[in-house]
XYZ file of C-alpha atoms in Angstrom:
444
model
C 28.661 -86.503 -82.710
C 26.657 -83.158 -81.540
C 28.296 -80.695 -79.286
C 28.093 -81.338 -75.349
C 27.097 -77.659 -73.689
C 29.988 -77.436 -71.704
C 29.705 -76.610 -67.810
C 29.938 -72.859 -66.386
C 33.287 -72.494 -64.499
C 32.661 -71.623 -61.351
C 34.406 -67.870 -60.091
C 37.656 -68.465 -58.458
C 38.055 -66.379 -55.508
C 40.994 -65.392 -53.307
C 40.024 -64.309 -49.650
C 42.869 -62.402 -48.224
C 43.007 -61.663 -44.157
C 45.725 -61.611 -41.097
C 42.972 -62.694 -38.785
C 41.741 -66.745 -39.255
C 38.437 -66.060 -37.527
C 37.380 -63.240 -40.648
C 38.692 -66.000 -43.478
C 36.245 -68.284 -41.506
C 33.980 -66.134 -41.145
C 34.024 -65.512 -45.177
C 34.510 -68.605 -45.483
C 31.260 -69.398 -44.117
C 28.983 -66.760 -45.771
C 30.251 -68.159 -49.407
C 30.669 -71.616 -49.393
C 27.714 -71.850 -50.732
C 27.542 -69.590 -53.669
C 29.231 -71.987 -56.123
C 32.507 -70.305 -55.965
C 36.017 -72.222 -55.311
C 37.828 -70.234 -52.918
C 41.108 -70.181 -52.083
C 42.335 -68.066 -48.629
C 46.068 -66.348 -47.672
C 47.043 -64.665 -44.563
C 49.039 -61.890 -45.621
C 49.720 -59.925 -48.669
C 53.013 -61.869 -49.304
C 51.283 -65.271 -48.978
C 48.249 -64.290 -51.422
C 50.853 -63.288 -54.542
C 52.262 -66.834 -54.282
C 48.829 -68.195 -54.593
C 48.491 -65.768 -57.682
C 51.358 -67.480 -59.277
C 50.367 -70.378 -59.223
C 46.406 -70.697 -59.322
C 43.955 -68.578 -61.875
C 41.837 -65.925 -59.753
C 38.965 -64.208 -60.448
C 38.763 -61.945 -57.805
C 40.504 -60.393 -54.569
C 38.760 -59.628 -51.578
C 41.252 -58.232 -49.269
C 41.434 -56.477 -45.491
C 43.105 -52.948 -45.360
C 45.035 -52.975 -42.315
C 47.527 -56.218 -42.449
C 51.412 -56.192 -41.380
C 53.974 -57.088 -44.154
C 51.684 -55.069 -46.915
C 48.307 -53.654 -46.617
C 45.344 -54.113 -48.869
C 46.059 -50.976 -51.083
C 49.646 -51.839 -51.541
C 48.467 -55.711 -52.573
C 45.937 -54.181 -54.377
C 48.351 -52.281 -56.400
C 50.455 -54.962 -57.594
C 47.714 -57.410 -58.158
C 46.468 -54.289 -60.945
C 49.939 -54.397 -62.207
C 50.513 -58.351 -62.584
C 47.348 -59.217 -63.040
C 45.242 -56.918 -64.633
C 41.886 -59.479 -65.277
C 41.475 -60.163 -61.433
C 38.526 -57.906 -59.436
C 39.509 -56.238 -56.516
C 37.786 -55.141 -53.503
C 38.647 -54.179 -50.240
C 37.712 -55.026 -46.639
C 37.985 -52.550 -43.904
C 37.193 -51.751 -40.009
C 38.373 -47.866 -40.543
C 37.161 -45.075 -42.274
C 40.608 -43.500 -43.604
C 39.470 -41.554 -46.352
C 42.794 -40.616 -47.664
C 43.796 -44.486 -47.316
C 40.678 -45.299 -48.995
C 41.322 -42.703 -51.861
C 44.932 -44.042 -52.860
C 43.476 -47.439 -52.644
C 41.571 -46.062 -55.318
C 43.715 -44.698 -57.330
C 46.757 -47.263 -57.077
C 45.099 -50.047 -57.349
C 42.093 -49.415 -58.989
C 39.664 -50.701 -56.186
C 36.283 -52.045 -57.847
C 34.623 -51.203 -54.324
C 35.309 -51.787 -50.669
C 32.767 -53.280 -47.938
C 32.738 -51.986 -44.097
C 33.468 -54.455 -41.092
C 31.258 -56.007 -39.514
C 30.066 -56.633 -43.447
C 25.759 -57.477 -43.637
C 26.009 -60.653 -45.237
C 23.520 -59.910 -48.181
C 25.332 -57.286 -48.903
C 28.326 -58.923 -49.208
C 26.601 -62.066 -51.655
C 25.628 -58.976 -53.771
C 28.618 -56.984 -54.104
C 30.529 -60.047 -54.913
C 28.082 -61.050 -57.522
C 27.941 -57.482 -58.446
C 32.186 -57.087 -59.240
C 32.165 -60.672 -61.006
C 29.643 -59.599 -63.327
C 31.463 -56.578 -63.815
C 34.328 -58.355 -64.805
C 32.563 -60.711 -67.171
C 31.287 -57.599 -69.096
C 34.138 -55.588 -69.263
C 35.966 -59.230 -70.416
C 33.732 -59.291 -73.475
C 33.899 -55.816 -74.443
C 37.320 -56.178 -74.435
C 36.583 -59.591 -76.608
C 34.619 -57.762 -78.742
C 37.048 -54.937 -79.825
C 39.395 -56.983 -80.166
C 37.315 -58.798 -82.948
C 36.437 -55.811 -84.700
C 39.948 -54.664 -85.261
C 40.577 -58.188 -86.117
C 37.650 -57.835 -88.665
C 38.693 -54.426 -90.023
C 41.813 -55.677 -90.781
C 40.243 -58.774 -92.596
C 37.622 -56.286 -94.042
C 40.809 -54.284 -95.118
C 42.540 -57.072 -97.352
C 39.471 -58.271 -99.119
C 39.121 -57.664 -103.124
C 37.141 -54.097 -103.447
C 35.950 -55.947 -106.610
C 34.402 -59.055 -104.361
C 30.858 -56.851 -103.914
C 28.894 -60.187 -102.490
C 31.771 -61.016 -99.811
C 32.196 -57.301 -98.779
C 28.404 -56.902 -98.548
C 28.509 -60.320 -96.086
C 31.644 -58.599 -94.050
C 29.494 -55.838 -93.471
C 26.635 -57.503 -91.927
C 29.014 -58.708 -90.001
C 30.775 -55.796 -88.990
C 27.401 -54.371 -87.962
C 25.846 -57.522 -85.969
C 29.800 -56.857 -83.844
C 29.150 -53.502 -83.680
C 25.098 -53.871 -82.146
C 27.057 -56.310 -79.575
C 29.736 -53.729 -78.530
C 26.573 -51.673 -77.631
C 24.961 -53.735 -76.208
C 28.088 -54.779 -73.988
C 28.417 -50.942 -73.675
C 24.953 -50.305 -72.405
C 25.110 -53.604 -69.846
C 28.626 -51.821 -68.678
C 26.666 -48.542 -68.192
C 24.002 -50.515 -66.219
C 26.618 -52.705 -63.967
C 28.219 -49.112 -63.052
C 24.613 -47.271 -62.008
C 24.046 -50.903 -60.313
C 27.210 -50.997 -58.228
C 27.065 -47.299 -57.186
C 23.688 -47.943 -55.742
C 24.517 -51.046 -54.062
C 27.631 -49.092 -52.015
C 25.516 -46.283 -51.393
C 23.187 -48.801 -49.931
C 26.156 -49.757 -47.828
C 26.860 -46.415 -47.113
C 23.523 -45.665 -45.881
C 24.113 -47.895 -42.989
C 25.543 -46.099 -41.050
C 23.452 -42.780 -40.961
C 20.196 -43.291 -39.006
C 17.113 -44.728 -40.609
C 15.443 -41.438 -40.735
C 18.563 -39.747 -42.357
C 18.774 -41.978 -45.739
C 17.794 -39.774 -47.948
C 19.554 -40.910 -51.215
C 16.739 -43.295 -52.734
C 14.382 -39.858 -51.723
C 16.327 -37.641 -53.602
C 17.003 -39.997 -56.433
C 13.220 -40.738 -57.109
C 13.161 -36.767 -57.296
C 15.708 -35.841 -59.541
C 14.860 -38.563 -62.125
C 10.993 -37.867 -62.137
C 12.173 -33.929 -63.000
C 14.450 -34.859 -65.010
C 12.112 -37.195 -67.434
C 9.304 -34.222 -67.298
C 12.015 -31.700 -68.149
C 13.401 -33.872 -71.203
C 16.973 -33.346 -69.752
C 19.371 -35.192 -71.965
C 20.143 -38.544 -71.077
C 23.896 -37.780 -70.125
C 22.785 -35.322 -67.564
C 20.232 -37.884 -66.758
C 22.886 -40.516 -66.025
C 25.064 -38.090 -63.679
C 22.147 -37.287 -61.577
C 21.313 -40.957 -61.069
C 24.779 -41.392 -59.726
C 25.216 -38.131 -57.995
C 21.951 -38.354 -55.954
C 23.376 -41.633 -54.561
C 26.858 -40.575 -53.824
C 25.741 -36.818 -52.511
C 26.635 -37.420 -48.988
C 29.464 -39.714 -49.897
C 31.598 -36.267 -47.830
C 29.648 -37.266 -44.908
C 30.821 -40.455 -43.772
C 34.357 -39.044 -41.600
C 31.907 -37.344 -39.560
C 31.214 -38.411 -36.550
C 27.705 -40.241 -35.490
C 27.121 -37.112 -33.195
C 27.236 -34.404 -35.937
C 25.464 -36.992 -38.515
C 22.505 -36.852 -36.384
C 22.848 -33.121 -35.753
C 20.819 -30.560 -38.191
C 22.660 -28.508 -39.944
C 21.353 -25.461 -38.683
C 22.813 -26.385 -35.322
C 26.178 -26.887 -36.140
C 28.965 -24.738 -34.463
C 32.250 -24.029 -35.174
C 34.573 -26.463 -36.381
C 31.353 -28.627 -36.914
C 30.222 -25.566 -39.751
C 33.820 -26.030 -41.205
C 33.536 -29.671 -41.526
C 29.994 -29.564 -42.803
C 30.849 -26.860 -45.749
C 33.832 -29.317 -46.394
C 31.244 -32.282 -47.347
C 30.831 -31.443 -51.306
C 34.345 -31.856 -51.506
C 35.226 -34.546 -50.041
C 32.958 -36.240 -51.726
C 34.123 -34.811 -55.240
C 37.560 -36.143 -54.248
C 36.283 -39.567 -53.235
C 34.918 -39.603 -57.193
C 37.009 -37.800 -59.595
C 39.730 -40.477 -60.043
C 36.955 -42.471 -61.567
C 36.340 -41.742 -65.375
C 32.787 -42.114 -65.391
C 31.686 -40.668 -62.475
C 33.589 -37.222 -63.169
C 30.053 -35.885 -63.984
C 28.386 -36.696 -60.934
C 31.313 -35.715 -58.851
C 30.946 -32.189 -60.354
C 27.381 -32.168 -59.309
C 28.312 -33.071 -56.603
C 30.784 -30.424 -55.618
C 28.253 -28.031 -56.539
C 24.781 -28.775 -55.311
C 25.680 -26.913 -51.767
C 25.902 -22.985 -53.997
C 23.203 -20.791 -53.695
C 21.646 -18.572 -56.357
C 22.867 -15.386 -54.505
C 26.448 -16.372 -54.473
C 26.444 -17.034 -50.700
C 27.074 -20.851 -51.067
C 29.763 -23.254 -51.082
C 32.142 -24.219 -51.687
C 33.136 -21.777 -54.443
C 30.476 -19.190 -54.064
C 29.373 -19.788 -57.558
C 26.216 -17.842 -58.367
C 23.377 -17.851 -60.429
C 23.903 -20.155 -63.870
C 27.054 -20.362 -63.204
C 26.367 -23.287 -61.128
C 25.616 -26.297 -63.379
C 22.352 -27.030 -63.667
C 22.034 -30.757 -62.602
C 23.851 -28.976 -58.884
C 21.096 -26.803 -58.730
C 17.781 -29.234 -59.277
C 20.053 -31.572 -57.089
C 20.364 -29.096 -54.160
C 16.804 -28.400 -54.239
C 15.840 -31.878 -54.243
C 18.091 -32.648 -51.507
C 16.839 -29.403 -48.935
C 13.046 -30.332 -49.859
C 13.706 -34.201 -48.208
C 16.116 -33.426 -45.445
C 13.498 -30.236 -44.318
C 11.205 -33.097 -44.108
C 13.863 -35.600 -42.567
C 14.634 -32.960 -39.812
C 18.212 -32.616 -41.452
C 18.799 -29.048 -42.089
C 16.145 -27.333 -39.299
C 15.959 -28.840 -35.500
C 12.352 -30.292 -36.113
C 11.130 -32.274 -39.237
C 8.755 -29.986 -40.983
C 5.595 -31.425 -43.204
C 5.569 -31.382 -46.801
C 3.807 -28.609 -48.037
C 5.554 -26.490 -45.400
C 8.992 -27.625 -46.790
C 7.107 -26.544 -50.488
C 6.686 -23.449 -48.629
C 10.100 -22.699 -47.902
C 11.458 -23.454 -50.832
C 9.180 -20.927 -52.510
C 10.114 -18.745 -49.938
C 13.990 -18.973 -50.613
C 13.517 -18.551 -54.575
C 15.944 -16.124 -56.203
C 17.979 -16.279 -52.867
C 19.104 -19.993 -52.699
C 17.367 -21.268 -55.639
C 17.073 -20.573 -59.423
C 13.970 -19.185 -59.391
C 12.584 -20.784 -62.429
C 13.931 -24.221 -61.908
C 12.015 -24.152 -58.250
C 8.987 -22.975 -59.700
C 9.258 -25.987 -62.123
C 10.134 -28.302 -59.263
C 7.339 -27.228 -56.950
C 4.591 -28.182 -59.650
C 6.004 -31.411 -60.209
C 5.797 -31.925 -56.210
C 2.231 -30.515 -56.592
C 1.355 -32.253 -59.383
C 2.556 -35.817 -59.071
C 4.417 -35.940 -55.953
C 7.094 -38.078 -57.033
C 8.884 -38.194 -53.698
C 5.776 -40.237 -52.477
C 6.641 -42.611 -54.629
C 2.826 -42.708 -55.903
C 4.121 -42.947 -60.090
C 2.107 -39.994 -60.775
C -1.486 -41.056 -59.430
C -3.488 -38.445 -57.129
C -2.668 -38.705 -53.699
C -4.453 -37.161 -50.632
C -3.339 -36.649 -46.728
C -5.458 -37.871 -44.387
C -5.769 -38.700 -40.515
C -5.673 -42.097 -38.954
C -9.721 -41.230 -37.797
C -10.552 -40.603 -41.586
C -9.381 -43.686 -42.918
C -11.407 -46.345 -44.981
C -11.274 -49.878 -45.648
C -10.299 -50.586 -49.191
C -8.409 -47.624 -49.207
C -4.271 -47.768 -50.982
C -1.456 -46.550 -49.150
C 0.602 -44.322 -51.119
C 3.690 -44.160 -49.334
C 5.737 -46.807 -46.800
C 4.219 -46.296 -42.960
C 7.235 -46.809 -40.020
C 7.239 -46.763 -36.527
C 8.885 -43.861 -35.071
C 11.935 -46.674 -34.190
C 11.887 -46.717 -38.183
C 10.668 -50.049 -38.286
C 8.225 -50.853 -41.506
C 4.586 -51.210 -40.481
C 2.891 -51.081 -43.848
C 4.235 -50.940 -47.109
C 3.100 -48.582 -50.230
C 0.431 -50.200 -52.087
C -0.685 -52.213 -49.526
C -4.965 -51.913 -49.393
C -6.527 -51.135 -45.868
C -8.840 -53.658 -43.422
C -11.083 -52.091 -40.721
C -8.283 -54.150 -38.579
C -5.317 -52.715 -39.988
C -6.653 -49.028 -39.461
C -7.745 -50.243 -35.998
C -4.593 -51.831 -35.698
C -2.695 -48.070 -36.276
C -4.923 -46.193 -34.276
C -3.792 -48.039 -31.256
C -0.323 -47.397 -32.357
C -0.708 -43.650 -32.412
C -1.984 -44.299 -28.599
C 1.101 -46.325 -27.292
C 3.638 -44.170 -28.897
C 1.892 -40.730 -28.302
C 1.972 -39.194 -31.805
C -0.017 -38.584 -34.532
C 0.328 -40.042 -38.097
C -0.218 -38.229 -41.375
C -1.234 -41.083 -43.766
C -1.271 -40.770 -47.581
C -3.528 -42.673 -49.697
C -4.030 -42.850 -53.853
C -7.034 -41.037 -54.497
C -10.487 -42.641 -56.415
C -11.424 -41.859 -59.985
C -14.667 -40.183 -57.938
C -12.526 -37.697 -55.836
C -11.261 -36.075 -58.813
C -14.815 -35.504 -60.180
């Protein structure tokens, strides 16, 4: 009789919420994702559907009466171990969030009102997370149960030990691999919350994809070592993690306008964010880049007035990647300054703010290949709306001043499309600077 492939079982969810009009609500978003889901009202009511029925994951709300989503959370970790959790809040408690955290091990949490895609992701995102960690665990397992096998075999039995071997080693290449797609699921689910995150700040203000093209274009010039690599990945898209208990007024404020307790606050940022991260194992790299990537070369930085190479190295090439997009984002300065001027003053600032070397380093790269524009090393050149040409390849995404996408990078130019922006610049009274790939020719 051959072997019948059996069936996938589906992921068992467990939706947890004091209001019926959210379970709905969830309810509604992932009935169709091929998931059986089973719903509670409180934190009492969900354990009893723990003991009885096998669940996969835990999506929870934070603020419920009986026992909130941190304290469920935390006995769900200590009863059941295997099950996912993630919680579901309408507040920004940091300090609630951060001994969610670290009691009860939180994979994530998701912001009400929750954007539906990002929720179908997330979810997908934890489960898969799950299923890795699940066979890594599987797979030590059978290694020790291999060595031990490998251990009681007859020294003398060459042919058998030389066939345990091959096996050991086909485990071991699995562990890595397992290894390497848990590496992967962790960069994957930081950027997906710092997606999240990014929500709230205003279009023009998310910066982390910017900064993260940046630092990992230097970083692959430079030859840094993949470790540091890694760190910087996760570090340019948690930076401004610290940022997210201010409130919408001061987000939107430039730094350089900030007052009083809004300075305090703002040097307070670095570490906050730090403390958001350190709990975690792996991101105790990146949340020391993190802490750091506000000190200046002089010493006159925060938040420990480090100076010169005593400030790791990934904190410095992070802080200048971060002050040459938010000069640019009209972040730091109370007007968005152009590109080359923002090249300008962070030439200017060398040996003050910056390691001088490192910026010197950084500035070519900008020069060179202008990573930040996204244009994967090809020539690029400025031009005006007047000087465009049909044929032509955008080099970088064009928005509205609303931040609404008008034309995306690589898209090639029509006489009617550069008609088409010229009567933009006319309604909306400004002026665009558009950046194009440059010909083979123009380089001659």
């Amino acid at each position: 009789m051959e072997d019948v492939a059996q069936e996938p079982v589906p992921a068992r969810l467990l939706l947890v919420d004091d209001e019926p009009n959210v379970l709905a609500a969830l309810s509604r978003v992932l009935r169709h994702e091929g998931y059986v889901l089973h719903t509670a009202g409180s934190g009492p009511s969900a354990l009893e559907v723990l003991e009885r029925e096998p669940i996969d994951l835990l999506l929870c709300d934070f603020l419920m009466p009986e026992m909130d989503g941190a304290e469920l959370c935390s006995r769900v970790r200590q009863q059941w171990p295997d099950c996912q959790r993630l919680l579901l809040t309408g507040q920004s408690d940091l300090a609630a969030t951060v001994r969610a955290i670290n009691d009860g091990h939180i994979y994530g949490y998701l912001a009400k009102p929750w954007d539906d895609d990002g929720l179908r992701l997330t979810l997908r995102q934890a489960l898969q997370h799950q299923r890795t960690e699940s066979e890594r665990k599987r797979l030590e397992e059978l290694t020790r149960a291999q060595n031990q096998e490998l251990a009681a075999l007859n020294a003398t039995l060459e042919q058998r030990v030389e066939a345990r071997t091959q096996e050991l080693k086909q485990t071991a290449d699995m562990l890595e691999v397992a290894f390497e797609e848990l590496r992967k699921s962790y960069v994957t689910a930081t950027k997906v919350f710092s997606s999240l995150m990014g929500q709230r700040l205003p279009p023009r203000y998310q910066t982390n994809a910017k900064v993260g093209v940046l630092v990992q274009a230097f970083a692959t010039e430079q030859g840094l070592d993949e470790k540091l690599q890694h760190e910087l990945e996760l570090a340019a898209a948690l930076y401004n993690l610290g940022k997210l208990a201010w409130s919408d007024r001061m987000i939107a404020s430039p730094a350089e306008q900030l007052t009083g307790e809004q300075r305090q606050l703002y040097r307070l940022y670095p570490t906050t964010g730090e403390n958001l991260l350190i709990s975690l194992e792996h991101m105790e790299g990146a949340a020391r880049l993190i802490r750091h990537h506000r000190e200046h070369w002089n010493g006159n930085g925060f938040p420990d007035r480090l100076q010169g190479e005593a400030i790791p190295y990934g904190s410095r090439l992070l802080g200048l990647a971060v002050d040459f997009i938010e000069l640019q984002r009209g972040m730091i300065l109370p007007q968005q300054v152009t590109r080359p001027r923002a090249l300008e003053l962070l030439r200017k600032f060398s040996g003050r703010l910056y390691d001088p070397s490192l910026c010197r380093a950084f500035i070519a790269l900008c020069q060179d290949k202008a990573p930040d524009l996204e244009s994967h090393g090809r020539p690029v050149t400025a031009l005006e709306t007047r000087q465009l040409q049909p044929r032509m390849v955008l080099a970088q995404d064009i928005r509205s001043t609303s931040g609404m996408l008008l034309l995306h990078e690589g898209k090639e130019l029509t006489a009617h499309l550069i008609e088409k922006l010229m009567l933009l610049e006319e309604a909306e009274n400004q002026r665009y600077t558009i950046l194009v790939y440059r010909e083979d020719k123009d380089d001659e």
